Coordinates of C-alpha atoms in Angstrom, one line a residue:
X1 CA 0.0 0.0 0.0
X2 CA 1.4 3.3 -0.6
X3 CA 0.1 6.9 1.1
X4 CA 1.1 10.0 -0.5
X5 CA 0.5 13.8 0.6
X6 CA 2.9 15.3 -1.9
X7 CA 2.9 15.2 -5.6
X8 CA 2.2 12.2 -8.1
X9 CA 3.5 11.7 -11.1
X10 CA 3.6 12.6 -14.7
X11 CA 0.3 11.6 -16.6
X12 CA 0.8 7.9 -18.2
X13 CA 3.9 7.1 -15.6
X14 CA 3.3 4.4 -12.7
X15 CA 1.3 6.2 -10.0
X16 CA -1.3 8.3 -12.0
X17 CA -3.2 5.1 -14.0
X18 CA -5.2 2.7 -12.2
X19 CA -8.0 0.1 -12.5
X20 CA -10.1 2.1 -10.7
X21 CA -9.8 5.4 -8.9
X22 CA -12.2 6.0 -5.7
X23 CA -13.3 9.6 -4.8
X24 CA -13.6 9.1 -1.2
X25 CA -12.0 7.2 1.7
X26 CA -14.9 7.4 3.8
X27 CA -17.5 5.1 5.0
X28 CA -18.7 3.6 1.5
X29 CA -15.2 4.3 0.3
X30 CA -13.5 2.2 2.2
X31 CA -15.5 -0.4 1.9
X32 CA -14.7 -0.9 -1.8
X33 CA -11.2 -0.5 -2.0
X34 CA -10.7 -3.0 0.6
X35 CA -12.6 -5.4 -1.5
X36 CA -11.8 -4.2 -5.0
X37 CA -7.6 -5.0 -3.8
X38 CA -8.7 -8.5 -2.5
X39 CA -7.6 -9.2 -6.1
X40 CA -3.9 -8.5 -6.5
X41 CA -4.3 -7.7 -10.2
X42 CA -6.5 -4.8 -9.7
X43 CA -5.0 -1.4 -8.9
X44 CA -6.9 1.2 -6.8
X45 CA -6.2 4.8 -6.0
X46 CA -8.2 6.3 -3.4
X47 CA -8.5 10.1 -2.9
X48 CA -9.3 11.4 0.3
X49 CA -9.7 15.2 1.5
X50 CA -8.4 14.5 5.1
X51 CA -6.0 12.7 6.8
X52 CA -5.2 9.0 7.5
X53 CA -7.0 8.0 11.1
X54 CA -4.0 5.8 12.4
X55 CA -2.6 7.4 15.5
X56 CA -5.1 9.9 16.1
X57 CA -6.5 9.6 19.3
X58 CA -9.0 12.1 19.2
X59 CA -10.4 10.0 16.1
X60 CA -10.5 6.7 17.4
X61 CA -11.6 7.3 20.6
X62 CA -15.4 7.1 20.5
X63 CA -16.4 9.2 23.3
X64 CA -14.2 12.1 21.6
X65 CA -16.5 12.5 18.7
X66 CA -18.3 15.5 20.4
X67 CA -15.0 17.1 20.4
X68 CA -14.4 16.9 16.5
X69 CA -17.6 18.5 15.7
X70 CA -16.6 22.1 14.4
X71 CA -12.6 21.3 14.3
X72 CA -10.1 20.9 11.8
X73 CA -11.6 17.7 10.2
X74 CA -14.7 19.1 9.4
X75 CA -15.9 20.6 6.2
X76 CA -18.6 22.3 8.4
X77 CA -21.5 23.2 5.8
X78 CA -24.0 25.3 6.7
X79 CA -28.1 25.3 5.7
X80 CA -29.6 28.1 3.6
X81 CA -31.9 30.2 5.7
X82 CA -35.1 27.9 7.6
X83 CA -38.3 30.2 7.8
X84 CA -39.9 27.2 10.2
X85 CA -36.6 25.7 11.0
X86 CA -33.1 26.8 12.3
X87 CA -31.1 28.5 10.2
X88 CA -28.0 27.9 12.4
X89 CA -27.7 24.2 12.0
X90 CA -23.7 22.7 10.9
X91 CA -23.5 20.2 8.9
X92 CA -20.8 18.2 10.3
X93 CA -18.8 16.2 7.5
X94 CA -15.5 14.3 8.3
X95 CA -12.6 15.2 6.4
X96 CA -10.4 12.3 7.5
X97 CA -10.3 8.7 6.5
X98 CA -12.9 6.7 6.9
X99 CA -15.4 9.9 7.3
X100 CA -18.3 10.0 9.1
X101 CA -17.3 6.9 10.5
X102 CA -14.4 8.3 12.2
X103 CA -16.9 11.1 13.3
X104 CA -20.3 9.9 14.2
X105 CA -21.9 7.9 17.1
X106 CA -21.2 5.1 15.3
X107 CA -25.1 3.7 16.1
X108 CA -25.3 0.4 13.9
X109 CA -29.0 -0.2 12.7
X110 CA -29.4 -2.7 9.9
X111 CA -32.2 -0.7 7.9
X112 CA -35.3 -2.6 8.8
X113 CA -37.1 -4.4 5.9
X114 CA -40.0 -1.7 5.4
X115 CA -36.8 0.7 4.7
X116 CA -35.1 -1.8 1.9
X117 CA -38.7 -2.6 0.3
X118 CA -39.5 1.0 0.1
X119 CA -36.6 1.5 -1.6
X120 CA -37.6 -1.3 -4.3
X121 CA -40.9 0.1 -4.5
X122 CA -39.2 4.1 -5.6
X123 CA -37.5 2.3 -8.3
X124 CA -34.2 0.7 -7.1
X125 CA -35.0 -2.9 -8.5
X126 CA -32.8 -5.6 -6.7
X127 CA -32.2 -3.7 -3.3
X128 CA -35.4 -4.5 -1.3
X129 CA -34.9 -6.5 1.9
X130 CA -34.4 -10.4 1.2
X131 CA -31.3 -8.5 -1.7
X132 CA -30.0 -6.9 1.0
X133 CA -30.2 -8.6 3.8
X134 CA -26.7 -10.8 3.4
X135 CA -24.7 -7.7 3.0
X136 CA -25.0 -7.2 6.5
X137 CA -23.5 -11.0 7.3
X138 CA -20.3 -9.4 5.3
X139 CA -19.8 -6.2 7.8
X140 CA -16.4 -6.7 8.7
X141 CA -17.3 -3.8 11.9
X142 CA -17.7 -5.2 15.3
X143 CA -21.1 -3.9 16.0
X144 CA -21.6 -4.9 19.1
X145 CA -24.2 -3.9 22.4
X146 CA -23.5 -0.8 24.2
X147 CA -21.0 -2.9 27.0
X148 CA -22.4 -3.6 30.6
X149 CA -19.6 -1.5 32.2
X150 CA -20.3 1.2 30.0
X151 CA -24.2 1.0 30.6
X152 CA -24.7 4.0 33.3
X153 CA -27.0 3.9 36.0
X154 CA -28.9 7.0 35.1
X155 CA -29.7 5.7 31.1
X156 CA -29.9 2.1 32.9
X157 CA -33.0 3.8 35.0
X158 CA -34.1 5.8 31.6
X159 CA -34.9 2.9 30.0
X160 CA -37.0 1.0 33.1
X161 CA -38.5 4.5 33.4
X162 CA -39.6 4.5 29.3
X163 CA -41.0 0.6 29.7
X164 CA -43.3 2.0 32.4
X165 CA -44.4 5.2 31.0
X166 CA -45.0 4.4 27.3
X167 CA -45.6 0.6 28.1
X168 CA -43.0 -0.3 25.1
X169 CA -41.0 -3.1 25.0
X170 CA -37.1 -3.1 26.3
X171 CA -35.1 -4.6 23.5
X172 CA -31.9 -6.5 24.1
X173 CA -30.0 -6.7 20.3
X174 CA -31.8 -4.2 18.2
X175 CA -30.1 -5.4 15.1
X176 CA -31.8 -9.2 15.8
X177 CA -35.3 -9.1 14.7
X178 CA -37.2 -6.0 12.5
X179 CA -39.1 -3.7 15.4
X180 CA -41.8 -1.0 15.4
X181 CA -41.5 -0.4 19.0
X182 CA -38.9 -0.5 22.0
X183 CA -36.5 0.8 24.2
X184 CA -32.6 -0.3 24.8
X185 CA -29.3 0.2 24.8
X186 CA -27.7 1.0 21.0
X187 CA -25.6 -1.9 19.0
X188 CA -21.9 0.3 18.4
X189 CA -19.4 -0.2 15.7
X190 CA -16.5 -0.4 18.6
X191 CA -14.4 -2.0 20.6
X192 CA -15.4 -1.9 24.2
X193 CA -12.6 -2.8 26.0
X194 CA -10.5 0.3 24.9
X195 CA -13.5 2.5 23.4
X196 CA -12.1 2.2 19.7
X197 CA -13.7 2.7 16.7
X198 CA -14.8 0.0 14.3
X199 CA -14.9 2.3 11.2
X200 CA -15.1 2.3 8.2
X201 CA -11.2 3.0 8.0
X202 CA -10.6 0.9 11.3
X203 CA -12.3 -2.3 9.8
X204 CA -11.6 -2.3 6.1
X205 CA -8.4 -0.4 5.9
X206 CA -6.3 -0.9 9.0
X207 CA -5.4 -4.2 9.0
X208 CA -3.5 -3.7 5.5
X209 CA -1.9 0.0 6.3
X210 CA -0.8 -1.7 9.3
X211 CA 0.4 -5.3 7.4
X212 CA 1.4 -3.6 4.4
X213 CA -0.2 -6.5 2.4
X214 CA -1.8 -4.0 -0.5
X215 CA 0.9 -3.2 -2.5
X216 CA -2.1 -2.5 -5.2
X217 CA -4.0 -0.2 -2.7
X218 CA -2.8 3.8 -3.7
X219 CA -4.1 6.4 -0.6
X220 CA -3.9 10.0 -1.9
X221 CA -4.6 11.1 1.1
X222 CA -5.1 15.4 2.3
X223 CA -6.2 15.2 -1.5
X224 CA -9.3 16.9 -3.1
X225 CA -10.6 15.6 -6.3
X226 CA -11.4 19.0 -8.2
X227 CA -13.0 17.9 -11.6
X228 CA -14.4 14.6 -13.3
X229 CA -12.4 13.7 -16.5
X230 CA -15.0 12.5 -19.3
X231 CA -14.5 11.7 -23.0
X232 CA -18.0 12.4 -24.4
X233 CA -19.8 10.1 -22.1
X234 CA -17.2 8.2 -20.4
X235 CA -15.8 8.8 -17.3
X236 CA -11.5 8.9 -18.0
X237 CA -10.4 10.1 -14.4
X238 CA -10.1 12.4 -11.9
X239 CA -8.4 15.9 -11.6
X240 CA -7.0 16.0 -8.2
X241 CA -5.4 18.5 -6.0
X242 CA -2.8 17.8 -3.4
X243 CA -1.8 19.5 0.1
X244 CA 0.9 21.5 -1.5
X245 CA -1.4 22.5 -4.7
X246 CA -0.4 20.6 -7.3
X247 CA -3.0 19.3 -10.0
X248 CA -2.8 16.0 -11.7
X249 CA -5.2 13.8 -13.6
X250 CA -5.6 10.1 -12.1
X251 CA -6.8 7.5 -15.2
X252 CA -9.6 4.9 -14.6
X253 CA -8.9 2.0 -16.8
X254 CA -11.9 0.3 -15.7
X255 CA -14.5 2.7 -13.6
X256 CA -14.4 5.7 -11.4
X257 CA -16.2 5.4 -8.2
X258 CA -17.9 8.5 -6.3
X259 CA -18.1 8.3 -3.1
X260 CA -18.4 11.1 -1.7
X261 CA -21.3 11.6 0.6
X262 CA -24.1 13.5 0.3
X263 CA -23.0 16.8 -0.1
X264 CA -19.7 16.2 -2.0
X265 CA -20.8 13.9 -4.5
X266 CA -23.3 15.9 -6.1
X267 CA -20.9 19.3 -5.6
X268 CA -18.2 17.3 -7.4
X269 CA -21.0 16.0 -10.5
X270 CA -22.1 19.3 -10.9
X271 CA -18.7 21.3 -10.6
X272 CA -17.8 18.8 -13.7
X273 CA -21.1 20.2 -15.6
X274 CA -22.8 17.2 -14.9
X275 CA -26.3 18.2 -13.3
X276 CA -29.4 20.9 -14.0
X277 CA -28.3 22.2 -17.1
X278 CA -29.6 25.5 -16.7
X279 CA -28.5 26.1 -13.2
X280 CA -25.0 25.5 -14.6
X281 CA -25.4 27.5 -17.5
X282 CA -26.5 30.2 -15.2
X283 CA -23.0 30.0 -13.2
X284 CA -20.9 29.6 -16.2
X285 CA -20.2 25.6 -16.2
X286 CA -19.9 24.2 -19.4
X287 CA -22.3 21.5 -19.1
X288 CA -21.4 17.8 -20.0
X289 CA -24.3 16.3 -19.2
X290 CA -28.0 17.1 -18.3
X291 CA -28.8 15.6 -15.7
X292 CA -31.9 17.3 -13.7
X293 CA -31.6 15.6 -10.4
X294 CA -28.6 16.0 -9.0
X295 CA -28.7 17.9 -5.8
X296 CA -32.8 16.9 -5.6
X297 CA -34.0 15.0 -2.8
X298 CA -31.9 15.9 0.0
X299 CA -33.4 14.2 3.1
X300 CA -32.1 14.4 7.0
X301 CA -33.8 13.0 10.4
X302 CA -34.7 16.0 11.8
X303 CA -34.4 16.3 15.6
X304 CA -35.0 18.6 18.4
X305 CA -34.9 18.6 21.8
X306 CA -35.8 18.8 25.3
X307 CA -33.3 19.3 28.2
X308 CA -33.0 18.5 32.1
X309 CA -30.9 20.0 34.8
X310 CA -30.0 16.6 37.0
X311 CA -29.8 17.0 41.0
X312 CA -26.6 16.4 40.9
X313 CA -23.5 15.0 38.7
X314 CA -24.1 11.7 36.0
X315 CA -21.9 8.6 36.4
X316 CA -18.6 8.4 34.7
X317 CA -19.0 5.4 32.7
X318 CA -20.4 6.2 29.4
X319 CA -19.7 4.5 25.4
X320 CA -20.4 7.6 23.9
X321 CA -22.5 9.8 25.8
X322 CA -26.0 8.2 24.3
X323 CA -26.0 4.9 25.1
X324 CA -29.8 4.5 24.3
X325 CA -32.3 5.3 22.7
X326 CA -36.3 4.5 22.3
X327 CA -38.6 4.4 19.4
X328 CA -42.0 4.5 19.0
X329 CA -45.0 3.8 16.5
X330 CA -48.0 6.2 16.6
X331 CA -49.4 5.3 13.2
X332 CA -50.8 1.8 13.1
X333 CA -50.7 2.0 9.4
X334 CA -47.4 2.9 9.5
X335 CA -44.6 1.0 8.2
X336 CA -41.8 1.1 10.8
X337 CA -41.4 3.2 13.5
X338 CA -42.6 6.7 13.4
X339 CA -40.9 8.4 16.2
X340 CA -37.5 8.1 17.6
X341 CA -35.3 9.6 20.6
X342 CA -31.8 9.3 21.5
X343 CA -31.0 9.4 25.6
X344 CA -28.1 11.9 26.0
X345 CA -26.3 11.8 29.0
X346 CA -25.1 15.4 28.5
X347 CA -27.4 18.8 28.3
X348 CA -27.6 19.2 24.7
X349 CA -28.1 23.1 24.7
X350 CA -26.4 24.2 22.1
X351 CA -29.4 25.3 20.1
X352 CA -31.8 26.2 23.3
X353 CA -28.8 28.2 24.5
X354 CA -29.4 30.6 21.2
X355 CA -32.6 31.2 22.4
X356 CA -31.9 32.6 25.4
X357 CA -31.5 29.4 28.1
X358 CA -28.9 28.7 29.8
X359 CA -26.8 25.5 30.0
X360 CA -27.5 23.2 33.3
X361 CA -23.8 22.4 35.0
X362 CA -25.2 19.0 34.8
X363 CA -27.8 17.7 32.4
X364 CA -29.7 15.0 30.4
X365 CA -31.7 15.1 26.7
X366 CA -34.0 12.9 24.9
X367 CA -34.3 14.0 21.1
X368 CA -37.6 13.4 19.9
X369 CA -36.2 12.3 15.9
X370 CA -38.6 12.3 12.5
X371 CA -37.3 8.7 11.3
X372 CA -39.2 9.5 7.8
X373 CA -39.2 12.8 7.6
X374 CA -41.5 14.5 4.9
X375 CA -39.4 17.5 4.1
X376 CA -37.3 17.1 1.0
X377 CA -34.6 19.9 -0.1
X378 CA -32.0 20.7 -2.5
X379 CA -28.4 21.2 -2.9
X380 CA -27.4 24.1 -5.2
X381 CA -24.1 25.2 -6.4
X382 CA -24.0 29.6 -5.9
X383 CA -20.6 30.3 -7.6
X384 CA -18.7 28.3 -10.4
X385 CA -15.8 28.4 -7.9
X386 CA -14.9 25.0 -6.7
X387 CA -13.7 26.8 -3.5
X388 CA -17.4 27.9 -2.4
X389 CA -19.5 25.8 -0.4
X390 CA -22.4 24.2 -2.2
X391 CA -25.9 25.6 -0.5
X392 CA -27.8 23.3 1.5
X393 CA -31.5 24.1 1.4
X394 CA -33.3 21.6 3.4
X395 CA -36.6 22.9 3.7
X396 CA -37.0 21.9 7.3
X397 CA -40.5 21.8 8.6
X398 CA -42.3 22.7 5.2
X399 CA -43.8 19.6 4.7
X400 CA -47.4 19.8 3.5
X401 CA -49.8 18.8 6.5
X402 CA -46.9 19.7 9.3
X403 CA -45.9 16.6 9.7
X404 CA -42.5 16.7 10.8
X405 CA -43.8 19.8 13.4
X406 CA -46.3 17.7 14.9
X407 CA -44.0 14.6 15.0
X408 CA -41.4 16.9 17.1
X409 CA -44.6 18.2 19.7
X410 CA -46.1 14.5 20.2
X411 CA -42.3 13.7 21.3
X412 CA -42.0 16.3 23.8
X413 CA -45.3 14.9 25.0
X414 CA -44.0 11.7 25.3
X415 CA -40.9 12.7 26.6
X416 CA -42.6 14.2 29.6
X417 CA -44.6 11.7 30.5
X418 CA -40.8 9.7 30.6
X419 CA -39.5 12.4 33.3
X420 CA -42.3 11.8 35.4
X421 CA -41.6 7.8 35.8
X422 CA -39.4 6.7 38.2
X423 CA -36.5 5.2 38.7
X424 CA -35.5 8.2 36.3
X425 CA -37.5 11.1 38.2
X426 CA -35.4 11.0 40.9
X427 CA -32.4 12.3 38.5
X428 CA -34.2 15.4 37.6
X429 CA -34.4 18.2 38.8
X430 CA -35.9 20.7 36.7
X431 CA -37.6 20.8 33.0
X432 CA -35.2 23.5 31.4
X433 CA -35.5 23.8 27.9
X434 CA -38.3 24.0 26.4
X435 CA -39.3 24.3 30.3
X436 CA -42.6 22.9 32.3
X437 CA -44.3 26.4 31.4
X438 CA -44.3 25.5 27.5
X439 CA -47.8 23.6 27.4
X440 CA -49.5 24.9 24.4
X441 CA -48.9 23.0 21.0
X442 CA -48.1 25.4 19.2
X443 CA -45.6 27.5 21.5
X444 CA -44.4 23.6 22.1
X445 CA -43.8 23.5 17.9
X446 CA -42.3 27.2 17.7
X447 CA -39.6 26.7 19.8
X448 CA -38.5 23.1 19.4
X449 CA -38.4 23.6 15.7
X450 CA -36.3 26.9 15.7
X451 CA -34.0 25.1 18.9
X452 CA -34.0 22.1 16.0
X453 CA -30.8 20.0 14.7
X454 CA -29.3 17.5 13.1
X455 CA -28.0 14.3 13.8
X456 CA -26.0 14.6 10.5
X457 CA -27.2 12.2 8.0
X458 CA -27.8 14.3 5.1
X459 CA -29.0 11.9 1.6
X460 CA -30.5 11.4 -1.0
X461 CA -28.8 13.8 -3.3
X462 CA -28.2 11.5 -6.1
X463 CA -31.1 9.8 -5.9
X464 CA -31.5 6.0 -7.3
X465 CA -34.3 5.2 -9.1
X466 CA -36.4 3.5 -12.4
X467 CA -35.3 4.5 -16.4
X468 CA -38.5 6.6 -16.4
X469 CA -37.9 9.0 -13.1
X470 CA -36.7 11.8 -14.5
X471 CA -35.0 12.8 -11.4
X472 CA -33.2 9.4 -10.9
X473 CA -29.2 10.0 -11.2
X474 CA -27.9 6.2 -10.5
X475 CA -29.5 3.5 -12.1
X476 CA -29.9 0.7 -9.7
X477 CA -26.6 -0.8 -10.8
X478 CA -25.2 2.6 -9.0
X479 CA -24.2 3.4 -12.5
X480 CA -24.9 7.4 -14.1
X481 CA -27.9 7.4 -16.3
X482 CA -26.8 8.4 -19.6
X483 CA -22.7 8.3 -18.6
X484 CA -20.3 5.3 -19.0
X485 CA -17.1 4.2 -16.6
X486 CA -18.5 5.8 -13.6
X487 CA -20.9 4.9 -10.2
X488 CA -22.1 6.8 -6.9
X489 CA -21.8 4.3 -4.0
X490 CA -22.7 6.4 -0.9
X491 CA -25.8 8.3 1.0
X492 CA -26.4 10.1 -2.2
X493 CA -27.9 7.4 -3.8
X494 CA -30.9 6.6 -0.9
X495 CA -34.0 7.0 -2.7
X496 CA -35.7 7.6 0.4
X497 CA -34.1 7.5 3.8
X498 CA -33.9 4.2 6.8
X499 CA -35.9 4.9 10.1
X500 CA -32.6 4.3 11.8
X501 CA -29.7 5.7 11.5
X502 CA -28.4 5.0 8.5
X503 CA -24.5 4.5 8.4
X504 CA -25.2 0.7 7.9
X505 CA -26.7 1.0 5.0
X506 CA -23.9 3.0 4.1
X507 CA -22.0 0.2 4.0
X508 CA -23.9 -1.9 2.9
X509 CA -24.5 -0.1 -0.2
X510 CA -20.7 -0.3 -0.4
X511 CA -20.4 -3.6 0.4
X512 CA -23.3 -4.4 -2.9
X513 CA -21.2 -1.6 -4.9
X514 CA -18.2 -4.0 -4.5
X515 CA -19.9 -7.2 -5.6
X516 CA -21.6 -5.4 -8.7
X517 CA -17.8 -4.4 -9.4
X518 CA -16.2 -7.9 -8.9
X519 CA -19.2 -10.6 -9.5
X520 CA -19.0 -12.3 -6.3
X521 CA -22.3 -13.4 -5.0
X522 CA -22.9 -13.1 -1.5
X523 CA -26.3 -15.4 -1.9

């Protein structure tokens, strides 16, 4: 294997051709050059912003992720102004090696059934849930239960509090069996006996940095890939450029592979004219391909929050801060869970704190979460400068019928009734945000949508779909409609997005990108 930061070589010299070239070493990313270089005649270059993971601490350290939030391995996008949301929200993205995996939570959900089939029945033929259920056999993460010694007494009494007040179920394993309903400690992607990551990076790429048994594996790494090459309507290659600023091109013999995330892949498509043609025309970018719906469809889980000052300090002993979480179906009808909350064992005030509250010395949240949220965005370029941030217009909280809105007030409800249960009540003591005064629905709505966030899982963007949606970018062999040599294999490509959170399915759609590349068959 071979890591550069400094300057490849010459076009057409050893270094700058390969079989395939991966924009991305991130949670999809990874996946696919791990298993693309199982075969030792196959040559893979990978091009990643950040830098490589090994050795950092403050990276593989799980209950550090609140710390890298903001910092220097962040992209840190921002949303276009909310008129029912807030318009202050980042939008965390890593900008390291193995991405978001080396910055999230790492909460490992298999996407329940109803979440595959839907996608079958939006158009992505072959990827419902019978498909796509042995990818998650191949996860080569340790997903594992939140570990006793690291299950707290106070979320430990949360969740025999939540079995009382909401009469759900307590479940032990949520990955074992498809649920609407039930309370629990999360499954991790860790180790528990040091508090390591299982990342993307960690699981896939670690073992042969570390070996040195990839001698076909190329890591461009603190490299940003600038432009697509094409040749009418084949993809040729990348234009990258490294930490010191110099450009080269990278050749694809066989295929390029995006895989840049939700917000990069589609900035990257469209910077290369491939996208809206008239919104690039408008900017000045030659366009190389029309392609209407790039940047269309960008979904999140919406989530607010309420906050408690605790009588006193929480215990020590933590995974990652929130352990647990509950969810909740209020719909018969409805396919999957319809509510969500995760237990944090901090007071998340960031938001309220805007608003005029103040932070609690010590503290507790549950965050009621819209698991299908209705509100569907866009992602716009606003300058032909590579440089610029794209703009992220998610359209919180403009969903016809107020659906997401009343979603977030039936979980403060909920939530409530939660505080007042013991063994958890005797924890609290106060309501502070949005505080025990707030009782009206619609004061209730006002503030926990503008004291709203994210829990930064932005899709959608390059949506998969049937030949006859004319907003479909990947086909539902991840390929481009209309372009040759080239796939998306990330978040981009959800048609519509999981109930849970939704890093699994991340790699699993890498781990199905891989075998469409190399014909195995995992069935």
């Amino acid at each position: 294997m071979t890591e550069t930061t400094g300057t490849p070589g010459t076009p057409g010299t050893p270094g700058t051709e390969f079989d395939y070239v991966i924009v991305g070493g991130g949670t999809a990313g990874s996946v696919i050059a791990s298993r693309l270089t199982e075969n030792p005649d196959l040559t893979v270059a990978v091009i990643e912003g950040g830098p490589s993971d090994i050795d950092r601490e403050d990276v593989l350290t799980l209950r550090k992720w609140l710390g890298l939030l903001g910092g220097e391995l962040d992209y840190e996008y921002t949303t276009t102004e909310q008129p029912r949301g807030n318009s202050h929200i980042l939008h965390s993205r890593a900008k390291v090696l193995g991405g978001c995996s080396s910055h999230n939570t790492l909460i490992s959900f298999k996407p329940l059934p109803s979440d595959w089939d839907e996608w079958e029945e939006a158009g992505a033929t072959g990827w419902n849930a019978k498909a796509m259920d042995p990818y998650f056999g191949k996860l080569r993460n340790n997903v594992v239960r939140v570990a006793k010694k690291d299950q707290n007494q106070i979320a430990t009494d949360w969740v025999e509090a939540t079995k009382t007040a909401l009469g759900v179920p307590e479940v032990i394993g949520f990955n074992d069996k498809p649920f609407d309903e039930g309370v629990g400690f999360f499954d991790l992607s860790y180790h528990p006996e040091n508090n390591k990551r299982s990342s993307a990076s960690v699981a896939y790429l670690h073992p042969h940095m570390e070996a040195g048994d990839r001698p076909n594996l190329h890591l461009f790494l603190e490299t940003w890939a600038t432009k697509l090459e094409l040749d009418g309507k084949t993809a040729r290659g990348v234009h990258i450029r490294t930490k010191d600023g110099a450009e080269q091109l990278l050749t694809a013999r066989r295929e390029v592979l995006v895989c840049a995330g939700a917000v990069d892949t589609p900035r990257l498509l469209m910077h290369s004219g491939i996208g809206p043609a008239k919104d690039l025309e408008a900017l000045g970018i030659p366009v190389t391909h029309d392609l209407p719906g790039v940047g269309e469809n960008l979904i999140d889980h919406p989530e607010s929050v309420i906050v408690w000052e605790t009588n006193g300090p929480l215990p020590g002993n933590s995974a990652m801060d929130s352990d647990a979480g509950l969810f909740v179906k209020r719909d018969p009808d409805h396919k999957g869970p319809d509510l969500m909350f995760h237990f944090y064992q901090i007071p998340f005030t960031d938001n309220p704190e805007r608003l005029g509250y103040e932070r609690p010395e010590h503290g507790v949240s549950m965050t009621p979460n819209i698991p299908k949220s209705r509100a569907r965005g866009r992602l716009y370029l606003t300058s032909a400068d590579p440089e610029v941030k794209p703009a992220l217009d998610f359209k919180y909280f403009e969903d016809e019928g107020d659906y997401d809105g009343q979603t977030l007030v039936d979980g403060i409800k909920l939530a409530r009734k939660v505080a007042e249960a013991e063994p958890f009540k005797k924890w609290l003591k106060r309501e502070v945000f949005p505080g025990p005064e707030v009782t009206d629905d619609a004061e209730i709505s006002e503030l926990v949508r503008k004291a709203a966030h994210t829990v930064y899982h932005p899709a959608g963007t390059c949506r998969m779909g049937a030949a006859n949606d004319e907003l479909a970018v990947v086909s539902p062999d991840l390929t481009i409609r209309g372009l040759d040599g080239i796939r998306i294999a990330d978040a981009s490509v959800f048609p519509t997005m999981p109930a849970v959170n939704p890093m699994i399915g991340v790699l699993m759609v890498g781990e199905k990108c891989a075998e469409l590349l190399t014909g195995s068959d995992v069935r």
